Amino acid sequence: NARGRAVSRHIAASRRKAAAASGEAGVMGLGAMAIRRVEREAPATKLGRARLALSLATTPGSMPCREAERGKISDIVEQAIIEGFACRGRSVYISGVPGTGKTATVREVIRALRKKSRDGYLPRFNHVELNGLRLQTPAHAYSAIAEELLGERLSPHRACEVLDARFREGRGSDGRVTILVADEMDLLVTRSQQLLYNLFDWPTHRASRLVILGIANTLDLPERLLPKISSRLGNNKVVFKPYTAEQLKKIVRARLEDAALSTAPPDVFVGAAKLSNVVSTGEDAFDAVSIELASRKVAAVSGDARRVLELCRRAAELAETLAGRRFDKAEEAARRAGSSESAAVREAAVSTDGSAALDLDRSRRRLRALDSAKVEMLHIKDTMFEMFQSPHMRMLEAASRHDRIFLCALLLELRRSGVTEACVSHVMRTHEQLCRTHAEPLPPAGAAAGIACRLAASGLLLADPGRRRAAQRVCLNVPLEDVVYALKDERRVQERKVAAATGAVAAAASARVAQTDADRGDIPWIRQMDL
């Protein structure tokens, strides 16, 4: 063990030396040493640059529509860093539904503070980030924090002792303020809640110089914690509300502006030949109506910015692919037609130089064709159909009426508890309350286990064996946003009604649609609920 700790110290010292050599020594902790940047060839078309800018892996230049939240977080953290040795520690709870920019905003704040520290406007500080999803157990949070601060791998018990001595008594401290970002904080809740108690108790000590930014999707998590924890958490809370349609549209446009602000694309190489000045950069890659449609559709379901970015990115990819296919078909048709121009091209291609010139000319024409393509409403609709017609979405659409009400009750129970799984007895109690409230027929006695097992067999839920009955626990096996979309979307019902009204046997078809809706389809009161 002693030898292992010595090796860890040696590795930590090597890291610090490398960070100092790269000019990043002012801020220690996660991200202090940057990964070597690999420059990739810039896309040659405006749709390609739009796809790159809309990718979730691309770090945006700024987070629009979150100026107030970013300013509040930045003020709290910056003030603590400026206080230095006199810092008494602070705790901030950041909440909001998934996809509202919580983690991205915090990281943007940390990046800005890092730059100020490197430029000499702020004292040096430590930064540690941990994610509850990436920990083997909640107790391993101690090990992750200790490894980032000390460069040593310790057991959770030993790491807890070392961190206790550092933050309570100041032993082993380097005198810097430490910014601890605890993402997915609701996953750190244990039966005794001792881990969260220690985390939020440390900032209350004079020697801690610790600022904790807790991030979670649950709005009322502090109220559900023990009083001794919620009292230490304080009143510093920042709530990220779901994005509206206008905000989502602004986010997409900001990403596209980042793509347009990138200067004219570099020279594109095909083989050994250079294609210069092939791509125009003045036109927008998206039609205004297409962005409006995507933003409103996502805002009506979840307000998740990641969803609208992925929807627009896939639409740009689809538009570029279709433009390439149209060009290839036109070229094939022209080749088969055997026009005079094609004959001249064949004569020019006799020599090697002529063949290279032919390939170069075709590449230029193909790039022009791809660059003239634009994302329109049709591409957005096709992408929405593709995204929302996965196998599990079809299973959700085919679910029976009580299956849908059970899923609605499960979403309400998960939202109330703030955890990712729920007991079937609790879900069924909510299910019956919904039925009584909205004049729905009650499910048969003992149907809870059957519904849970049926949804689990469809792959929509993960469930304990049905023989456990009241003790059976279930959790979603598909994205929560997809479940909300399937429960609230009335497009399929309207399509069936229109088809029935225009059919040859309208009366019989209408009766069949009414019976289908009663069994499986539209449940209007679910669409009015805040899921």
Coordinates of C-alpha atoms in Angstrom, one line a residue:
N1 CA 0.0 0.0 0.0
A2 CA 2.8 2.4 0.9
R3 CA 4.5 1.6 -2.4
G4 CA 1.2 2.2 -4.3
R5 CA 0.8 5.6 -2.6
A6 CA 4.3 6.5 -3.5
V7 CA 3.6 5.7 -7.1
S8 CA 0.4 7.7 -7.0
R9 CA 2.3 10.7 -5.6
H10 CA 4.9 10.4 -8.4
I11 CA 2.1 10.3 -11.0
A12 CA 0.4 13.3 -9.4
A13 CA 3.7 15.2 -9.4
S14 CA 4.2 14.4 -13.0
R15 CA 0.7 15.6 -13.8
R16 CA 1.4 18.9 -12.0
K17 CA 4.7 19.4 -13.9
A18 CA 3.0 18.7 -17.2
A19 CA 0.2 21.1 -16.3
A20 CA 2.7 23.8 -15.4
A21 CA 4.6 23.3 -18.7
S22 CA 1.3 23.7 -20.6
G23 CA 0.4 26.9 -18.7
E24 CA -2.6 25.3 -17.0
A25 CA -1.2 25.2 -13.4
G26 CA -3.4 27.9 -12.2
V27 CA -6.5 25.7 -11.9
M28 CA -6.0 22.2 -10.5
G29 CA -8.5 19.4 -10.6
L30 CA -10.6 17.8 -13.4
G31 CA -9.6 19.2 -16.8
A32 CA -6.4 20.9 -15.6
M33 CA -4.5 19.0 -18.2
A34 CA -6.2 19.4 -21.6
I35 CA -6.3 16.5 -24.1
R36 CA -4.3 17.1 -27.2
R37 CA -6.6 18.7 -29.8
V38 CA -6.9 16.9 -33.1
E39 CA -7.8 19.1 -35.9
R40 CA -10.3 17.6 -38.3
E41 CA -11.0 18.6 -41.8
A42 CA -13.8 21.1 -41.9
P43 CA -17.0 20.0 -43.8
A44 CA -17.2 21.3 -47.3
T45 CA -20.9 22.2 -47.5
K46 CA -23.0 24.5 -45.4
L47 CA -25.2 21.6 -44.4
G48 CA -22.1 19.7 -43.2
R49 CA -21.0 22.7 -41.1
A50 CA -24.6 22.9 -39.7
R51 CA -24.5 19.3 -38.8
L52 CA -21.2 19.8 -37.0
A53 CA -22.5 22.8 -35.1
L54 CA -25.7 21.1 -34.1
S55 CA -23.9 18.0 -32.8
L56 CA -24.3 17.3 -29.1
A57 CA -20.5 16.7 -29.0
T58 CA -19.8 20.3 -30.0
T59 CA -19.2 22.8 -27.2
P60 CA -21.2 26.0 -28.0
G61 CA -19.6 29.3 -27.8
S62 CA -22.2 30.5 -25.3
M63 CA -25.5 29.2 -23.7
P64 CA -28.3 31.5 -24.9
C65 CA -31.5 32.0 -22.9
R66 CA -29.7 31.1 -19.6
E67 CA -28.1 34.5 -18.8
A68 CA -29.9 35.0 -15.5
E69 CA -29.0 31.5 -14.2
R70 CA -25.5 31.7 -15.4
G71 CA -25.0 35.1 -13.8
K72 CA -26.3 33.9 -10.4
I73 CA -24.1 30.9 -10.3
S74 CA -21.0 32.9 -11.5
D75 CA -21.5 35.6 -8.9
I76 CA -21.7 33.0 -6.0
V77 CA -18.6 31.0 -7.2
E78 CA -16.5 34.1 -8.1
Q79 CA -17.2 35.8 -4.8
A80 CA -16.1 32.6 -3.0
I81 CA -12.9 32.5 -5.0
I82 CA -12.1 36.1 -4.4
E83 CA -12.5 35.7 -0.6
G84 CA -9.7 33.0 -0.7
F85 CA -8.6 32.2 2.9
A86 CA -11.6 34.0 4.3
C87 CA -14.1 31.9 2.3
R88 CA -16.6 30.2 4.6
G89 CA -17.9 27.8 1.9
R90 CA -21.2 27.8 0.1
S91 CA -23.7 25.3 -1.3
V92 CA -25.9 25.8 -4.4
Y93 CA -28.6 23.5 -5.5
I94 CA -29.3 23.6 -9.3
S95 CA -32.4 21.8 -10.5
G96 CA -34.4 21.4 -13.7
V97 CA -35.8 18.8 -16.0
P98 CA -33.3 17.0 -18.4
G99 CA -32.1 19.0 -21.4
T100 CA -32.5 22.5 -19.9
G101 CA -28.7 23.3 -19.8
K102 CA -27.8 22.8 -16.2
T103 CA -24.5 21.0 -16.6
A104 CA -23.6 23.0 -19.8
T105 CA -24.2 26.3 -18.0
V106 CA -22.1 25.2 -14.9
R107 CA -19.2 24.1 -17.2
E108 CA -19.4 27.4 -19.1
V109 CA -19.1 29.3 -15.8
I110 CA -16.1 27.1 -14.8
R111 CA -14.4 27.8 -18.2
A112 CA -14.9 31.5 -17.8
L113 CA -13.5 31.5 -14.2
R114 CA -10.5 29.4 -15.4
K115 CA -9.7 31.9 -18.0
K116 CA -9.9 34.7 -15.5
S117 CA -7.6 32.7 -13.2
R118 CA -5.1 32.1 -16.0
D119 CA -5.1 35.8 -16.9
G120 CA -4.4 36.8 -13.3
Y121 CA -7.8 38.4 -12.5
L122 CA -8.8 35.7 -10.0
P123 CA -6.8 33.6 -7.4
R124 CA -6.0 30.0 -8.3
F125 CA -8.6 27.5 -7.3
N126 CA -9.3 23.7 -7.5
H127 CA -12.1 22.2 -9.6
V128 CA -13.5 18.8 -9.1
E129 CA -16.4 17.3 -11.0
L130 CA -18.1 14.0 -10.3
N131 CA -21.2 12.4 -11.8
G132 CA -23.4 10.1 -9.9
L133 CA -24.0 7.9 -12.9
R134 CA -20.3 7.1 -13.3
L135 CA -19.7 6.0 -9.7
Q136 CA -19.6 2.3 -8.8
T137 CA -21.4 3.1 -5.6
P138 CA -22.3 6.5 -3.9
A139 CA -19.5 5.9 -1.4
H140 CA -17.0 6.0 -4.3
A141 CA -17.7 9.8 -4.5
Y142 CA -15.1 10.1 -1.7
S143 CA -12.5 8.2 -3.8
A144 CA -13.2 10.3 -6.9
I145 CA -12.8 13.6 -5.0
A146 CA -9.6 12.5 -3.2
E147 CA -8.1 11.3 -6.4
E148 CA -8.7 14.6 -8.1
L149 CA -7.4 16.7 -5.2
L150 CA -4.5 14.5 -4.0
G151 CA -3.7 12.4 -7.0
E152 CA -4.0 9.2 -4.9
R153 CA -6.4 6.3 -5.3
L154 CA -7.9 5.6 -1.9
S155 CA -10.6 3.3 -0.7
P156 CA -13.9 5.1 0.1
H157 CA -13.5 4.7 3.8
R158 CA -9.9 6.0 3.8
A159 CA -10.8 8.8 1.3
C160 CA -13.6 9.9 3.6
E161 CA -11.1 10.2 6.5
V162 CA -8.6 12.2 4.5
L163 CA -11.2 14.6 3.1
D164 CA -12.8 15.0 6.6
A165 CA -9.4 16.1 7.9
R166 CA -8.8 18.4 5.0
F167 CA -12.2 20.2 5.0
R168 CA -12.9 20.2 8.7
E169 CA -9.4 21.0 10.1
G170 CA -7.5 22.2 7.0
R171 CA -4.9 19.4 7.2
G172 CA -3.3 18.8 3.8
S173 CA -5.0 21.8 2.2
D174 CA -3.2 23.9 -0.4
G175 CA -5.0 27.0 0.7
R176 CA -7.1 27.3 -2.5
V177 CA -10.8 27.4 -2.8
T178 CA -12.2 24.1 -4.1
I179 CA -15.2 24.1 -6.5
L180 CA -17.0 20.7 -6.3
V181 CA -19.6 20.0 -9.0
A182 CA -21.8 17.1 -8.1
D183 CA -23.8 16.2 -11.1
E184 CA -26.8 13.8 -10.8
M185 CA -26.8 14.4 -7.1
D186 CA -30.1 12.5 -6.6
L187 CA -28.1 9.3 -7.3
L188 CA -25.9 10.0 -4.2
V189 CA -28.9 9.6 -1.8
T190 CA -28.4 6.6 0.4
R191 CA -30.5 5.0 3.1
S192 CA -28.7 6.9 5.9
Q193 CA -28.0 9.9 3.7
Q194 CA -24.6 10.1 5.4
L195 CA -22.7 10.9 2.1
L196 CA -24.8 14.0 1.4
Y197 CA -24.6 15.1 5.0
N198 CA -20.8 15.0 4.9
L199 CA -20.7 16.8 1.5
F200 CA -22.9 19.7 2.7
D201 CA -21.5 19.8 6.2
W202 CA -17.9 20.4 5.0
P203 CA -18.6 23.9 3.6
T204 CA -19.9 25.0 7.0
H205 CA -16.4 24.7 8.5
R206 CA -14.0 27.7 8.5
A207 CA -11.1 25.8 7.1
S208 CA -13.0 24.1 4.3
R209 CA -12.8 26.8 1.6
L210 CA -15.3 24.6 -0.3
V211 CA -18.1 25.5 -2.7
I212 CA -20.5 22.7 -3.8
L213 CA -22.7 23.0 -6.9
G214 CA -25.2 20.2 -6.7
I215 CA -27.1 19.4 -9.9
A216 CA -30.2 17.2 -10.1
N217 CA -33.3 16.7 -12.2
T218 CA -35.6 16.7 -9.1
L219 CA -37.0 20.1 -8.1
D220 CA -37.9 19.1 -4.5
L221 CA -34.9 17.0 -3.6
P222 CA -33.8 19.3 -0.7
E223 CA -37.3 19.1 0.8
R224 CA -37.1 15.3 0.8
L225 CA -33.7 15.1 2.5
L226 CA -33.2 14.9 6.2
P227 CA -33.6 18.3 8.0
K228 CA -30.0 18.3 9.0
I229 CA -29.0 18.2 5.3
S230 CA -31.5 20.6 3.9
S231 CA -30.6 23.2 6.6
R232 CA -26.9 23.0 5.5
L233 CA -27.9 23.3 1.9
G234 CA -29.3 26.7 2.5
N235 CA -31.5 28.8 0.2
N236 CA -29.1 29.1 -2.7
K237 CA -31.2 27.5 -5.4
V238 CA -31.2 27.9 -9.1
V239 CA -34.1 26.5 -11.1
F240 CA -33.8 25.8 -14.9
K241 CA -37.2 25.9 -16.4
P242 CA -38.0 23.9 -19.6
Y243 CA -37.2 25.9 -22.8
T244 CA -40.1 27.5 -24.7
A245 CA -40.5 27.3 -28.4
E246 CA -38.9 30.7 -28.9
Q247 CA -36.0 29.8 -26.7
L248 CA -35.4 26.6 -28.6
K249 CA -35.5 28.5 -31.9
K250 CA -33.0 30.9 -30.5
I251 CA -30.7 28.1 -29.5
V252 CA -30.8 26.5 -32.9
R253 CA -30.1 29.8 -34.6
A254 CA -27.2 30.5 -32.3
R255 CA -25.6 27.1 -33.2
L256 CA -26.2 27.8 -36.9
E257 CA -24.6 31.3 -36.5
D258 CA -21.6 29.6 -35.0
A259 CA -21.3 27.5 -38.1
A260 CA -21.8 30.6 -40.4
L261 CA -19.3 32.7 -38.5
S262 CA -16.6 30.1 -39.2
T263 CA -14.8 31.7 -42.1
A264 CA -15.1 30.4 -45.6
P265 CA -14.2 26.7 -45.5
P266 CA -10.7 25.7 -46.2
D267 CA -9.6 24.3 -49.5
V268 CA -11.1 20.8 -50.0
F269 CA -8.9 18.1 -51.5
V270 CA -10.1 15.2 -53.6
G271 CA -7.2 13.0 -54.4
A272 CA -4.3 15.3 -55.2
A273 CA -6.5 18.0 -56.8
K274 CA -7.5 21.1 -54.9
L275 CA -11.1 22.4 -55.1
S276 CA -11.1 26.1 -54.2
N277 CA -14.0 28.5 -53.9
V278 CA -16.5 25.7 -54.4
V279 CA -18.7 26.4 -51.5
S280 CA -20.9 29.4 -50.8
T281 CA -21.3 30.6 -47.3
G282 CA -23.9 33.3 -47.6
E283 CA -27.1 31.3 -47.6
D284 CA -28.7 29.8 -44.5
A285 CA -28.7 26.0 -44.3
F286 CA -32.2 25.9 -42.8
D287 CA -35.5 27.3 -43.9
A288 CA -37.1 29.5 -41.2
V289 CA -40.3 27.4 -41.2
S290 CA -38.4 24.2 -40.6
I291 CA -36.7 25.6 -37.4
E292 CA -40.1 26.9 -36.3
L293 CA -41.7 23.5 -36.7
A294 CA -38.9 21.6 -34.9
S295 CA -38.9 24.0 -32.0
R296 CA -42.6 24.0 -31.5
K297 CA -42.8 20.2 -31.7
V298 CA -40.1 19.7 -29.0
A299 CA -41.4 22.5 -26.8
A300 CA -44.9 20.9 -26.8
V301 CA -43.5 17.6 -25.5
S302 CA -40.5 18.2 -23.2
G303 CA -38.6 21.5 -23.9
D304 CA -35.4 19.5 -24.2
A305 CA -32.7 21.4 -26.1
R306 CA -30.8 18.2 -26.9
R307 CA -33.9 16.9 -28.6
V308 CA -34.3 19.8 -30.9
L309 CA -30.6 19.9 -31.7
E310 CA -30.6 16.2 -32.6
L311 CA -33.8 16.6 -34.6
C312 CA -32.3 19.5 -36.7
R313 CA -28.9 17.7 -37.0
R314 CA -30.6 14.6 -38.4
A315 CA -32.7 16.7 -40.8
A316 CA -29.6 18.4 -42.2
E317 CA -28.0 14.9 -42.7
L318 CA -31.1 13.7 -44.4
A319 CA -31.3 16.8 -46.7
E320 CA -27.7 16.4 -47.7
T321 CA -28.1 12.7 -48.4
L322 CA -31.2 13.3 -50.6
A323 CA -29.4 16.0 -52.5
G324 CA -26.5 13.7 -53.2
R325 CA -28.8 11.0 -54.4
R326 CA -30.6 13.4 -56.8
F327 CA -27.2 14.5 -58.2
D328 CA -26.1 10.9 -58.7
K329 CA -29.4 10.0 -60.5
A330 CA -29.1 13.1 -62.7
E331 CA -25.6 12.2 -63.6
E332 CA -26.6 8.6 -64.4
A333 CA -29.5 9.8 -66.5
A334 CA -27.2 12.1 -68.5
R335 CA -24.7 9.4 -69.0
R336 CA -27.3 7.0 -70.3
A337 CA -28.7 9.6 -72.6
G338 CA -25.4 9.8 -74.5
S339 CA -25.6 13.5 -75.2
S340 CA -22.9 15.4 -77.2
E341 CA -21.5 16.7 -74.0
S342 CA -21.0 13.2 -72.7
A343 CA -19.3 12.2 -75.9
A344 CA -16.9 15.1 -75.6
V345 CA -16.2 14.1 -72.0
R346 CA -15.4 10.5 -73.0
E347 CA -13.0 11.8 -75.6
A348 CA -11.3 13.9 -73.0
A349 CA -11.0 11.0 -70.6
V350 CA -8.9 8.9 -73.0
S351 CA -5.7 10.2 -71.4
T352 CA -4.8 10.0 -67.7
D353 CA -4.9 13.8 -67.3
G354 CA -8.3 13.9 -68.9
S355 CA -9.6 11.3 -66.5
A356 CA -8.3 13.4 -63.5
A357 CA -9.9 16.5 -65.0
L358 CA -13.2 14.6 -65.3
D359 CA -13.2 13.5 -61.7
L360 CA -12.3 17.0 -60.6
D361 CA -15.1 18.5 -62.6
R362 CA -17.6 16.0 -61.3
S363 CA -16.5 16.6 -57.7
R364 CA -17.0 20.3 -58.1
R365 CA -20.4 19.9 -59.6
R366 CA -21.4 17.5 -56.8
L367 CA -20.2 20.0 -54.1
R368 CA -22.2 22.8 -55.8
A369 CA -25.3 20.6 -55.8
L370 CA -24.9 19.6 -52.1
D371 CA -24.2 23.2 -51.1
S372 CA -27.4 24.4 -52.8
A373 CA -29.5 22.0 -50.7
K374 CA -31.5 23.4 -47.8
V375 CA -33.4 21.9 -44.9
E376 CA -37.1 22.3 -45.5
M377 CA -40.3 21.4 -43.6
L378 CA -40.5 18.1 -45.5
H379 CA -37.1 17.0 -44.1
I380 CA -38.1 17.9 -40.5
K381 CA -41.3 15.9 -40.9
D382 CA -39.5 12.9 -42.2
T383 CA -36.9 13.1 -39.4
M384 CA -39.7 13.4 -36.8
F385 CA -41.4 10.3 -38.3
E386 CA -38.0 8.5 -38.2
M387 CA -37.2 9.5 -34.6
F388 CA -40.6 8.8 -33.2
Q389 CA -41.3 5.6 -35.0
S390 CA -38.7 3.4 -33.4
P391 CA -39.8 0.0 -32.1
H392 CA -40.4 1.2 -28.6
M393 CA -42.5 4.1 -29.9
R394 CA -44.7 1.7 -31.8
M395 CA -45.1 -0.4 -28.7
L396 CA -46.1 2.7 -26.8
E397 CA -48.7 3.6 -29.4
A398 CA -50.1 0.1 -29.4
A399 CA -50.4 0.0 -25.6
S400 CA -53.9 -0.6 -24.2
R401 CA -55.8 2.1 -22.4
H402 CA -55.0 0.9 -18.9
D403 CA -51.4 0.4 -19.9
R404 CA -51.2 4.0 -20.9
I405 CA -52.8 5.1 -17.6
F406 CA -50.3 2.9 -15.7
L407 CA -47.4 4.6 -17.6
C408 CA -48.9 8.0 -16.7
A409 CA -49.1 7.0 -13.1
L410 CA -45.6 5.7 -13.2
L411 CA -44.3 9.0 -14.5
L412 CA -46.1 10.9 -11.8
E413 CA -44.7 8.5 -9.1
L414 CA -41.2 8.9 -10.4
R415 CA -41.5 12.7 -10.5
R416 CA -42.9 12.7 -6.9
S417 CA -40.2 10.4 -5.5
G418 CA -37.3 11.8 -7.5
V419 CA -35.7 8.3 -8.0
T420 CA -35.6 6.1 -11.1
E421 CA -37.8 3.2 -9.9
A422 CA -41.1 2.8 -8.1
C423 CA -43.0 0.1 -6.3
V424 CA -46.0 -1.3 -8.3
S425 CA -48.3 -0.9 -5.3
H426 CA -47.6 2.8 -5.2
V427 CA -48.0 3.1 -9.0
M428 CA -51.3 1.2 -8.9
R429 CA -52.6 3.5 -6.1
T430 CA -51.9 6.5 -8.3
H431 CA -53.5 4.6 -11.2
E432 CA -56.7 4.1 -9.3
Q433 CA -56.8 7.7 -8.2
L434 CA -56.4 8.9 -11.8
C435 CA -59.3 6.6 -12.9
R436 CA -61.6 7.9 -10.2
T437 CA -60.7 11.5 -10.9
H438 CA -61.3 11.2 -14.6
A439 CA -64.3 8.8 -14.6
E440 CA -62.4 5.9 -16.1
P441 CA -63.4 2.3 -15.3
L442 CA -61.2 0.9 -12.6
P443 CA -58.8 -1.9 -13.6
P444 CA -59.6 -5.5 -12.5
A445 CA -58.5 -6.5 -9.0
G446 CA -54.9 -7.8 -9.0
A447 CA -54.2 -6.4 -12.5
A448 CA -51.1 -4.4 -11.4
A449 CA -48.6 -7.3 -11.7
G450 CA -50.1 -8.3 -15.1
I451 CA -49.8 -4.8 -16.5
A452 CA -46.2 -4.4 -15.2
C453 CA -45.2 -7.8 -16.6
R454 CA -46.9 -7.1 -20.0
L455 CA -45.1 -3.8 -20.4
A456 CA -41.8 -5.4 -19.3
A457 CA -42.3 -8.1 -21.9
S458 CA -42.7 -5.4 -24.5
G459 CA -39.4 -3.9 -23.4
L460 CA -40.9 -0.7 -22.2
L461 CA -40.2 -1.4 -18.5
L462 CA -37.7 -3.3 -16.4
A463 CA -39.6 -5.2 -13.7
D464 CA -39.1 -7.7 -10.9
P465 CA -40.7 -11.1 -11.3
G466 CA -44.5 -10.9 -11.2
R467 CA -44.7 -13.4 -8.3
R468 CA -43.4 -10.6 -6.0
R469 CA -46.8 -8.9 -6.3
A470 CA -46.9 -5.8 -4.1
A471 CA -43.2 -5.8 -3.6
Q472 CA -42.5 -5.7 -7.3
R473 CA -40.5 -2.7 -8.5
V474 CA -40.5 -1.2 -12.0
C475 CA -38.5 1.4 -13.9
L476 CA -38.5 2.8 -17.4
N477 CA -36.5 1.0 -20.1
V478 CA -37.0 3.7 -22.7
P479 CA -36.4 7.5 -22.6
L480 CA -38.8 9.3 -20.4
E481 CA -39.3 12.0 -23.2
D482 CA -40.5 9.3 -25.6
V483 CA -43.1 8.1 -23.1
V484 CA -44.4 11.6 -22.6
Y485 CA -44.5 12.1 -26.4
A486 CA -46.5 8.9 -27.0
L487 CA -49.0 9.7 -24.2
K488 CA -49.6 13.3 -25.3
D489 CA -49.4 13.0 -29.1
E490 CA -52.8 13.0 -30.8
R491 CA -51.4 12.9 -34.4
R492 CA -52.1 9.2 -34.9
V493 CA -55.6 9.5 -33.6
Q494 CA -56.4 12.4 -35.9
E495 CA -54.9 10.6 -38.9
R496 CA -57.2 7.6 -38.2
K497 CA -60.2 9.8 -37.9
V498 CA -59.4 11.6 -41.1
A499 CA -58.9 8.3 -42.9
A500 CA -62.2 7.0 -41.6
A501 CA -64.1 10.1 -42.6
T502 CA -62.8 10.0 -46.2
G503 CA -63.2 6.3 -46.7
A504 CA -65.8 4.6 -48.8
V505 CA -67.5 3.1 -45.8
A506 CA -67.3 6.1 -43.5
A507 CA -70.0 4.9 -41.0
A508 CA -68.4 1.5 -40.3
A509 CA -64.9 3.0 -40.3
S510 CA -65.9 5.7 -37.8
A511 CA -67.4 3.0 -35.5
R512 CA -64.2 1.0 -35.7
V513 CA -62.1 4.1 -34.9
A514 CA -64.3 5.0 -32.0
Q515 CA -63.9 1.4 -30.6
T516 CA -60.2 1.6 -31.2
D517 CA -59.9 4.9 -29.4
A518 CA -61.9 3.5 -26.5
D519 CA -59.5 0.5 -26.2
R520 CA -56.1 2.0 -27.1
G521 CA -56.1 5.5 -28.5
D522 CA -56.7 9.0 -27.4
I523 CA -57.0 9.8 -23.7
P524 CA -57.6 13.6 -23.7
W525 CA -57.1 14.2 -20.0
I526 CA -53.6 12.7 -20.1
R527 CA -52.6 15.4 -22.6
Q528 CA -53.6 18.1 -20.1
M529 CA -51.4 16.7 -17.4
D530 CA -48.0 18.1 -16.5
L531 CA -45.8 15.0 -17.0

